Short mmCIF file of C-alpha atoms in Angstrom, two decimals:
data_model
loop_
_atom_site.label_atom_id
_atom_site.label_comp_id
_atom_site.label_asym_id
_atom_site.label_seq_id
_atom_site.Cartn_x
_atom_site.Cartn_y
_atom_site.Cartn_z
CA MET A 14 99.97 115.77 112.52
CA PRO A 15 98.40 113.26 111.26
CA LYS A 16 99.67 114.32 107.31
CA THR A 17 102.79 114.19 108.41
CA ALA A 18 102.50 110.96 110.00
CA ASN A 19 100.54 109.57 106.83
CA ARG A 20 103.66 111.07 104.40
CA ARG A 21 106.05 108.91 107.39
CA ARG A 22 103.79 105.85 106.62
CA LYS A 23 103.21 106.53 102.48
CA ARG A 24 107.83 107.00 102.05
CA GLY A 25 108.37 103.44 104.58
CA ALA A 26 105.71 101.70 102.07
CA ASP A 27 107.32 102.17 99.21
CA GLU A 28 110.94 101.91 100.60
CA GLU A 29 109.38 98.10 101.84
CA ASP A 30 108.01 97.50 98.03
CA ALA A 31 111.40 98.31 96.55
CA ALA A 32 113.15 96.78 99.00
CA ASP A 33 111.22 93.28 98.10
CA GLY A 34 112.24 91.49 95.57
CA SER A 35 108.78 89.71 95.23
CA ALA A 36 107.40 93.20 95.10
CA SER A 37 109.52 94.13 92.08
CA LYS A 38 108.66 91.60 89.93
CA ARG A 39 104.45 92.14 90.49
CA PRO A 40 103.43 94.28 87.03
CA ALA A 41 101.06 97.43 87.65
CA THR A 42 99.61 97.11 84.44
CA SER A 43 97.92 93.61 82.36
CA VAL A 44 100.41 92.32 79.78
CA LEU A 45 99.13 91.77 76.13
CA THR A 46 100.12 88.83 73.96
CA SER A 47 98.92 87.98 70.79
CA LEU A 48 97.45 84.59 71.51
CA ASP A 49 95.18 86.65 73.47
CA VAL A 50 93.51 88.18 71.10
CA ASN A 51 93.89 84.81 67.70
CA ASP A 52 91.16 82.78 67.58
CA ALA A 53 93.57 79.75 67.63
CA PRO A 54 93.22 77.72 70.28
CA ARG A 55 95.72 77.64 72.78
CA PRO A 56 95.71 76.47 76.35
CA GLU A 57 94.45 78.57 79.91
CA LEU A 58 96.58 81.76 80.79
CA PRO A 59 95.19 82.02 84.41
CA LEU A 60 98.65 84.05 84.61
CA PHE A 61 97.75 86.96 82.19
CA GLN A 62 94.94 88.14 84.65
CA PHE A 63 95.86 90.79 86.66
CA GLN A 64 93.53 93.43 88.16
CA LEU A 65 94.41 97.22 88.21
CA ASN A 66 95.35 98.59 91.94
CA GLY A 67 96.67 101.89 91.18
CA ARG A 68 95.69 105.26 88.90
CA HIS A 69 98.15 106.23 86.57
CA SER A 70 98.54 109.58 85.49
CA ASP A 71 100.65 111.52 83.00
CA ARG A 72 101.27 114.90 82.58
CA HIS A 73 98.14 115.92 81.21
CA GLY A 74 96.49 113.73 83.12
CA GLN A 75 93.90 112.29 80.50
CA GLY A 76 91.85 110.03 82.82
CA ASP A 77 90.94 112.96 85.09
CA GLU A 78 90.60 116.18 82.72
CA GLU A 79 87.12 116.81 81.76
CA GLU A 80 85.82 115.91 78.33
CA GLU A 81 86.81 117.78 75.48
CA GLU A 82 84.72 119.04 72.22
CA GLU A 83 85.42 115.92 70.55
CA GLU A 84 83.69 116.37 67.02
CA VAL A 85 82.72 119.80 67.13
CA THR A 86 82.34 122.29 64.29
CA GLY A 87 78.85 123.29 64.71
CA GLY A 88 76.22 125.16 66.77
CA GLY A 89 77.26 128.92 67.71
CA GLY A 90 75.55 132.54 69.31
CA GLY A 91 72.58 131.10 71.38
CA SER A 92 71.31 130.08 67.92
CA SER A 93 69.22 126.24 67.73
CA ALA A 94 69.78 123.86 65.07
CA PRO A 95 65.92 124.27 64.15
CA ALA A 96 66.59 128.08 64.24
CA ALA A 97 69.22 127.36 61.47
CA ALA A 98 67.54 124.50 59.39
CA ALA A 99 64.52 127.31 59.40
CA SER A 100 67.42 129.59 58.04
CA GLY A 101 68.11 127.33 54.93
CA GLN A 102 72.20 127.21 56.84
CA SER A 103 73.18 124.01 58.06
CA PRO A 104 73.60 123.44 61.36
CA HIS A 105 77.02 121.99 61.26
CA GLN A 106 78.06 125.07 59.97
CA GLN A 107 78.08 127.44 62.22
CA ARG A 108 80.43 127.55 65.74
CA ARG A 109 79.47 127.22 69.15
CA LEU A 110 81.16 130.14 71.54
CA TRP A 111 83.48 128.22 73.22
CA VAL A 112 84.38 125.69 70.71
CA LYS A 113 88.66 126.89 70.54
CA ASP A 114 89.40 127.89 66.76
CA ARG A 115 92.01 125.40 65.62
CA SER A 116 93.79 125.58 61.82
CA ARG A 117 93.27 122.41 60.16
CA ALA A 118 95.16 123.02 56.83
CA TRP A 119 97.29 121.01 57.35
CA TRP A 120 96.06 117.59 57.92
CA GLU A 121 93.38 119.38 54.83
CA GLN A 122 96.69 120.21 52.95
CA CYS A 123 97.84 116.43 53.39
CA SER A 124 94.53 114.18 52.94
CA SER A 125 93.92 116.85 49.02
CA ALA A 126 95.01 114.91 46.42
CA ASP A 127 98.07 116.62 44.73
CA TYR A 128 99.80 116.26 47.90
CA PRO A 129 103.54 114.61 47.01
CA GLU A 130 103.08 110.66 48.14
CA ALA A 131 106.91 110.58 48.87
CA ASP A 132 105.93 113.60 51.64
CA PHE A 133 102.68 111.40 52.24
CA ARG A 134 105.08 108.29 52.98
CA ALA A 135 107.66 110.17 55.20
CA ALA A 136 104.82 111.68 57.16
CA PHE A 137 102.45 108.11 58.03
CA ARG A 138 105.21 105.77 57.35
CA MET A 139 103.37 104.38 53.98
CA GLY A 140 101.67 104.82 50.88
CA ARG A 141 98.22 106.12 50.49
CA ALA A 142 96.95 102.89 48.88
CA THR A 143 98.23 101.01 52.13
CA PHE A 144 96.80 103.85 54.57
CA ALA A 145 92.77 103.54 52.93
CA MET A 146 92.92 100.18 53.15
CA LEU A 147 93.58 100.81 56.80
CA CYS A 148 90.76 103.58 57.38
CA ASP A 149 88.70 101.14 55.26
CA ALA A 150 89.72 97.74 57.83
CA LEU A 151 88.60 100.07 60.61
CA GLY A 152 85.72 102.30 59.39
CA ALA A 153 83.12 100.43 60.88
CA ALA A 154 84.66 100.12 64.58
CA VAL A 155 86.11 104.18 64.83
CA ALA A 156 83.15 105.87 62.66
CA LYS A 157 81.25 107.88 64.83
CA GLU A 158 77.88 109.69 63.48
CA ASP A 159 76.79 113.38 63.01
CA THR A 160 74.80 114.59 65.38
CA ALA A 161 72.54 117.86 64.92
CA LEU A 162 74.87 119.99 66.50
CA ARG A 163 78.59 118.43 65.76
CA ALA A 164 79.17 116.63 62.78
CA ALA A 165 81.83 113.65 63.26
CA ILE A 166 85.07 113.94 63.16
CA PRO A 167 85.76 111.87 59.45
CA VAL A 168 87.53 108.52 59.56
CA ARG A 169 90.38 109.13 58.00
CA GLN A 170 91.27 111.64 60.07
CA ARG A 171 91.11 109.49 63.17
CA VAL A 172 93.21 106.63 61.91
CA ALA A 173 95.36 109.99 60.52
CA VAL A 174 96.12 111.45 64.26
CA CYS A 175 96.68 107.46 65.68
CA VAL A 176 99.50 106.99 62.48
CA TRP A 177 101.05 110.05 62.90
CA ARG A 178 100.97 110.02 66.85
CA LEU A 179 102.58 106.57 66.48
CA ALA A 180 104.94 107.80 63.61
CA THR A 181 106.71 110.83 64.56
CA GLY A 182 106.47 110.14 69.12
CA GLU A 183 105.43 114.22 69.27
CA PRO A 184 103.85 115.15 72.46
CA LEU A 185 100.02 115.74 72.22
CA ARG A 186 100.09 119.43 71.93
CA LEU A 187 102.11 119.02 68.37
CA VAL A 188 99.36 116.30 67.13
CA SER A 189 97.01 118.88 68.32
CA LYS A 190 97.97 121.70 66.31
CA ARG A 191 98.73 119.29 63.29
CA PHE A 192 95.30 118.60 62.68
CA GLY A 193 92.96 121.40 64.46
CA LEU A 194 91.55 119.25 67.15
CA GLY A 195 91.45 119.20 71.22
CA ILE A 196 94.68 117.46 73.19
CA SER A 197 92.00 115.21 75.06
CA THR A 198 90.42 114.34 71.87
CA CYS A 199 93.20 113.30 70.30
CA HIS A 200 94.74 111.31 73.38
CA LYS A 201 91.24 109.40 72.71
CA LEU A 202 91.53 108.53 69.26
CA VAL A 203 94.69 107.52 69.56
CA LEU A 204 93.50 104.73 71.58
CA GLU A 205 90.32 104.10 70.32
CA VAL A 206 91.88 103.52 66.70
CA CYS A 207 94.51 101.73 68.74
CA ALA A 208 92.17 99.20 69.96
CA ALA A 209 90.93 98.65 66.99
CA ILE A 210 93.71 97.51 65.24
CA ARG A 211 94.50 94.90 68.74
CA ASN A 212 90.64 93.98 68.00
CA LEU A 213 90.26 93.51 64.15
CA LEU A 214 93.82 93.66 62.76
CA MET A 215 96.09 92.13 65.37
CA PRO A 216 94.08 88.42 64.52
CA ARG A 217 94.45 88.72 60.70
CA PHE A 218 98.47 90.14 60.52
CA LEU A 219 99.97 89.16 63.88
CA ARG A 220 99.07 85.06 64.28
CA TRP A 221 101.34 82.80 64.75
CA PRO A 222 101.54 80.49 61.67
CA ASP A 223 99.46 77.28 61.24
CA ALA A 224 101.23 73.79 60.02
CA ALA A 225 101.47 74.81 56.39
CA ALA A 226 103.35 78.37 56.84
CA ALA A 227 105.28 76.59 59.84
CA ASP A 228 106.52 73.94 56.82
CA GLY A 229 107.60 77.30 54.63
CA PHE A 230 109.25 79.23 57.72
CA LYS A 231 111.52 75.68 58.63
CA ALA A 232 112.79 75.39 54.73
CA ARG A 233 113.73 79.52 54.64
CA PHE A 234 115.58 79.24 58.09
CA GLN A 235 116.90 76.10 57.10
CA ALA A 236 118.20 77.22 53.29
CA ASP A 237 119.59 80.29 54.91
CA SER A 238 121.78 78.91 57.89
CA GLY A 239 121.64 75.11 57.13
CA ILE A 240 119.64 74.78 61.29
CA PRO A 241 116.14 72.69 60.04
CA GLY A 242 113.10 73.10 62.22
CA VAL A 243 113.12 76.65 62.60
CA VAL A 244 110.01 78.69 62.55
CA GLY A 245 111.54 81.72 64.00
CA ALA A 246 113.89 84.50 65.98
CA ILE A 247 112.96 85.42 68.93
CA TYR A 248 113.85 89.20 70.99
CA THR A 249 112.93 91.44 73.57
CA THR A 250 113.43 95.24 73.41
CA HIS A 251 112.66 97.78 76.41
CA ILE A 252 110.55 100.70 76.07
CA PRO A 253 111.03 103.73 78.05
CA ILE A 254 108.27 104.92 80.68
CA ILE A 255 107.73 107.83 82.78
CA ALA A 256 108.40 106.26 85.83
CA PRO A 257 105.15 104.59 87.38
CA LYS A 258 103.03 105.62 90.81
CA VAL A 259 102.99 102.01 92.44
CA SER A 260 105.68 99.33 91.67
CA VAL A 261 107.89 101.95 90.69
CA ALA A 262 110.73 99.26 91.61
CA ALA A 263 110.00 96.84 89.19
CA TYR A 264 109.89 98.93 85.84
CA PHE A 265 113.45 100.45 87.21
CA ASN A 266 115.80 99.14 84.61
CA ARG A 267 119.36 99.08 85.82
CA ARG A 268 121.31 97.94 82.78
CA HIS A 269 119.46 101.42 80.85
CA THR A 270 120.78 103.19 83.84
CA GLU A 271 124.41 102.56 84.26
CA ARG A 272 124.59 102.98 80.38
CA ASN A 273 122.71 106.05 80.23
CA HIS A 274 124.03 107.64 83.44
CA LYS A 275 120.14 108.98 84.21
CA THR A 276 117.53 106.85 85.61
CA SER A 277 115.41 104.69 83.40
CA TYR A 278 112.37 102.69 83.62
CA SER A 279 111.02 100.50 81.07
CA ILE A 280 108.68 97.87 79.99
CA THR A 281 109.65 94.50 77.70
CA LEU A 282 108.28 93.38 75.00
CA GLN A 283 109.34 90.10 73.43
CA GLY A 284 108.45 88.71 69.79
CA VAL A 285 109.27 86.42 67.93
CA VAL A 286 109.38 87.13 63.64
CA GLY A 287 109.89 84.96 60.68
CA PRO A 288 111.97 84.81 57.42
CA ASP A 289 109.77 87.32 56.34
CA GLY A 290 110.51 90.16 58.95
CA ALA A 291 107.29 90.28 60.67
CA PHE A 292 105.99 89.60 64.25
CA THR A 293 104.68 86.32 64.99
CA ASP A 294 103.60 86.49 68.15
CA VAL A 295 104.22 89.62 70.87
CA CYS A 296 104.74 89.07 74.79
CA ILE A 297 104.11 93.28 76.32
CA GLY A 298 104.03 94.75 79.18
CA TRP A 299 106.06 93.32 81.40
CA PRO A 300 108.34 94.63 84.36
CA GLY A 301 111.84 96.45 82.62
CA SER A 302 113.84 94.78 85.64
CA MET A 303 112.98 91.42 84.48
CA PRO A 304 115.35 89.47 82.48
CA ASP A 305 114.62 87.95 78.70
CA ASP A 306 114.40 84.37 80.64
CA GLN A 307 111.67 84.96 83.03
CA VAL A 308 110.17 87.07 80.44
CA LEU A 309 110.14 84.23 78.05
CA ASP A 310 108.61 81.94 80.96
CA ARG A 311 106.12 84.38 82.37
CA SER A 312 105.17 84.61 78.05
CA ALA A 313 101.92 82.90 76.35
CA LEU A 314 103.98 81.17 73.92
CA GLN A 315 105.74 79.37 76.94
CA GLN A 316 102.09 78.39 78.04
CA ARG A 317 101.50 77.22 74.84
CA ALA A 318 105.21 75.35 74.01
CA ALA A 319 103.84 73.47 77.35
CA ALA A 320 100.78 72.62 75.70
CA GLY A 321 103.12 70.44 73.16
CA VAL A 322 102.28 72.60 70.70
CA MET A 323 105.75 73.55 69.21
CA ALA A 324 107.51 70.04 69.80
CA GLY A 325 109.33 69.87 66.04
CA SER A 326 110.61 73.03 65.68
CA TRP A 327 112.57 76.06 66.82
CA VAL A 328 112.74 79.73 68.26
CA VAL A 329 116.67 80.81 67.85
CA GLY A 330 117.01 83.11 70.30
CA GLY A 331 120.41 85.18 71.52
CA ALA A 332 122.35 84.70 75.06
CA SER A 333 119.62 85.77 77.01
CA TYR A 334 117.10 83.03 76.90
CA PRO A 335 117.66 79.25 78.04
CA LEU A 336 118.22 76.28 76.08
CA THR A 337 115.06 74.72 75.89
CA ASP A 338 113.28 71.96 74.40
CA TRP A 339 112.10 74.30 71.85
CA VAL A 340 114.12 77.72 72.25
CA LEU A 341 117.35 77.42 70.11
CA ALA A 342 120.11 79.38 72.40
CA PRO A 343 123.88 80.04 71.48
CA TYR A 344 126.45 78.15 73.45
CA ALA A 345 127.69 80.08 76.35
CA GLN A 346 130.82 78.88 77.41
CA PRO A 347 133.87 79.85 77.14
CA ASN A 348 137.03 77.68 75.09
CA LEU A 349 134.19 76.64 72.09
CA THR A 350 135.34 74.15 70.12
CA TRP A 351 134.68 74.64 65.97
CA ALA A 352 131.64 73.08 65.34
CA GLN A 353 130.29 75.14 68.72
CA HIS A 354 131.54 78.52 67.24
CA ALA A 355 129.97 77.54 63.66
CA PHE A 356 127.02 76.92 65.55
CA ASN A 357 127.42 80.14 67.10
CA GLU A 358 127.79 82.05 63.72
CA LYS A 359 124.41 80.52 62.38
CA VAL A 360 122.35 81.65 64.91
CA ALA A 361 124.16 85.13 65.91
CA GLU A 362 122.56 85.01 61.74
CA LEU A 363 119.45 83.52 62.43
CA ARG A 364 119.14 86.41 65.48
CA ARG A 365 119.98 89.29 63.27
CA VAL A 366 116.09 88.27 61.24
CA ALA A 367 114.84 89.36 64.93
CA VAL A 368 117.23 92.38 65.25
CA ASP A 369 116.67 93.83 62.04
CA ALA A 370 112.73 93.67 62.94
CA PHE A 371 112.97 95.29 65.38
CA ALA A 372 114.79 98.42 64.55
CA ARG A 373 112.83 98.09 61.68
CA LEU A 374 109.88 98.47 64.42
CA LYS A 375 111.19 101.16 66.49
CA GLY A 376 112.66 103.12 63.44
CA ARG A 377 108.89 103.25 61.84
CA TRP A 378 107.23 104.02 64.82
CA ALA A 379 109.15 106.72 67.04
CA CYS A 380 107.03 106.85 69.64
CA LEU A 381 108.79 103.25 70.08
CA GLN A 382 112.13 105.40 71.60
CA LYS A 383 111.06 107.87 74.15
CA ARG A 384 108.89 107.92 77.32
CA THR A 385 105.18 108.27 76.06
CA GLU A 386 102.30 110.90 77.63
CA VAL A 387 100.28 107.14 77.51
CA LYS A 388 98.79 105.84 80.84
CA LEU A 389 100.55 102.90 81.95
CA GLN A 390 97.60 100.16 81.91
CA ASP A 391 97.01 101.57 77.87
CA LEU A 392 100.38 101.43 76.89
CA PRO A 393 100.35 97.25 75.73
CA VAL A 394 97.91 98.36 73.31
CA VAL A 395 99.25 100.95 71.80
CA LEU A 396 102.56 98.71 71.61
CA GLY A 397 100.84 96.32 70.25
CA ALA A 398 99.41 98.37 67.15
CA CYS A 399 102.57 99.36 66.46
CA CYS A 400 103.56 95.68 65.76
CA VAL A 401 100.15 94.93 63.61
CA LEU A 402 100.97 98.17 61.65
CA HIS A 403 104.65 97.78 61.14
CA ASN A 404 103.15 93.82 59.86
CA ILE A 405 101.06 95.56 57.55
CA CYS A 406 103.95 97.69 56.23
CA GLU A 407 106.13 94.72 55.40
CA SER A 408 103.01 92.34 53.97
CA ARG A 409 102.59 95.47 51.30
CA GLY A 410 106.12 96.34 50.56
CA GLU A 411 106.52 99.67 52.27
CA ASP A 412 109.79 100.67 52.32
CA MET A 413 111.23 102.62 54.73
CA ASP A 414 113.84 105.35 54.95
CA PRO A 415 116.94 103.73 56.16
CA ALA A 416 117.77 107.31 58.18
CA LEU A 417 114.69 106.52 60.44
CA ARG A 418 116.22 102.86 61.57
CA CYS A 419 116.76 102.72 65.18
CA GLU A 420 120.40 100.97 66.53
CA LEU A 421 118.98 99.28 69.59
CA ALA A 422 120.97 99.31 72.67
CA ASP A 423 119.46 95.90 74.26
CA ASP A 424 121.85 94.09 77.07
CA GLU A 425 121.98 90.36 77.46
CA THR A 426 121.43 89.36 80.09
CA VAL A 427 122.30 85.62 81.61
CA PRO A 428 119.99 83.46 82.39
CA GLU A 429 119.69 81.47 85.87
CA ASN A 430 119.96 78.23 84.13
CA PRO A 431 121.05 78.67 80.58
CA VAL A 432 120.86 74.97 79.32
CA ARG A 433 117.28 73.25 80.55
CA SER A 434 117.22 70.42 78.84
CA ASP A 435 119.49 67.13 78.24
CA SER A 436 117.77 66.47 75.41
CA ALA A 437 117.99 69.85 73.36
CA SER A 438 121.69 69.88 74.88
CA LYS A 439 122.13 66.40 72.45
CA ALA A 440 120.24 67.49 69.62
CA ARG A 441 121.67 71.56 69.75
CA ASP A 442 125.61 69.66 70.08
CA ASP A 443 123.95 67.13 66.32
CA ILE A 444 123.33 70.12 64.54
CA ALA A 445 126.88 71.89 65.35
CA HIS A 446 128.21 68.62 64.38
CA ASN A 447 126.58 68.02 61.19
CA LEU A 448 127.19 72.36 60.28
CA LEU A 449 131.00 71.93 60.39
CA HIS A 450 130.79 68.71 58.94
CA SER A 451 128.31 69.65 55.58
CA GLY A 452 130.35 72.50 54.37
CA LEU A 453 127.47 74.93 56.09
CA ALA A 454 129.58 76.17 58.66
CA GLY A 455 131.22 79.37 57.21
CA THR A 456 134.62 80.31 58.06
CA LYS A 457 134.26 83.81 60.12
CA PHE A 458 135.20 80.97 63.10
CA PHE A 459 138.96 79.84 61.60
#
């Protein structure tokens, strides 16, 4: 009887949580923003200091399972390391009886010098030179030392496990078979390498442009569209997740559920993209039920703008975003004038830069397209690593197979207050007027 009463109380609490609108907006995980790991000065961000109150599990239970043999090739048959050394045999050449024998033939073939470059690029979404640069940059952070009984997994294999997992999105059991390692070992390697990418490479490869770089971005965007002062294009996509154990209503994605006729849960990934298709800011981890304008309001970029850092600059967004002193959104009302049509066409062209970047991001790293076997609190770091790897590939000219391109299926939401600034509204009208009367409007709206 007491157990039945407990189940009833828990069921009632879940129903109250689902019905409570405020509870549905509380994230059950921390939010990762690129400003949090960059060393550039920024205002305090009290909104993003979350404490995790609940435990999350996945189908493999990686957080609770017993530590598996991570770097094991040594030991065997009850013979000790000193005895092996006395016999002239390396202790790493023997095997311990409890170690499962796994084949590493596929990885040994990939790491060989005669492995075709095209096949390597197809497997890891980057060429050997970029992969070697990645290993050199992360080596000091992820390398382990050999012990008397165990030979450490090499840095190249550690990085390869993570990159292949992110690139293919394959389940951990297949990653384990590919690389000849235990399932929990592969899971731990993915998290360790992703954390190293966030800590070491995000400040280098994913950062807001300084004054000189911002001026260059503005010049390039204006040359393409005729709109002055644009430093980036913003877009928000949804990443599918397994239904969380807590705050489930917050992560319920109603629009995806209605379109796909299948219950969907997600978290958001908001990103600002420069003219070269690389991310300059990301905000990852807000619940999927939250519309784009609310994600923007809670992002570190909004805190940065409130401190005056965005003065004199525009970030171009779609109809899901409000018009503010620094976000340039299209006209949304019916019966537009020719000038307003012309402006919307140019904004759509600029927004396409961000849409294309997200399409390449999800296409290159297929783990973003499916529900992953990563705990919810670890997922923002994994997604942030994907964004950093995207920037590295873009900066090094790594071509992506067009067949991998992902068609985005994110629904635009209507902001509660589409126009938040009278001065921004006037500035938008002036830009639209100048586009039409300077011959930069094009002819699509006729």
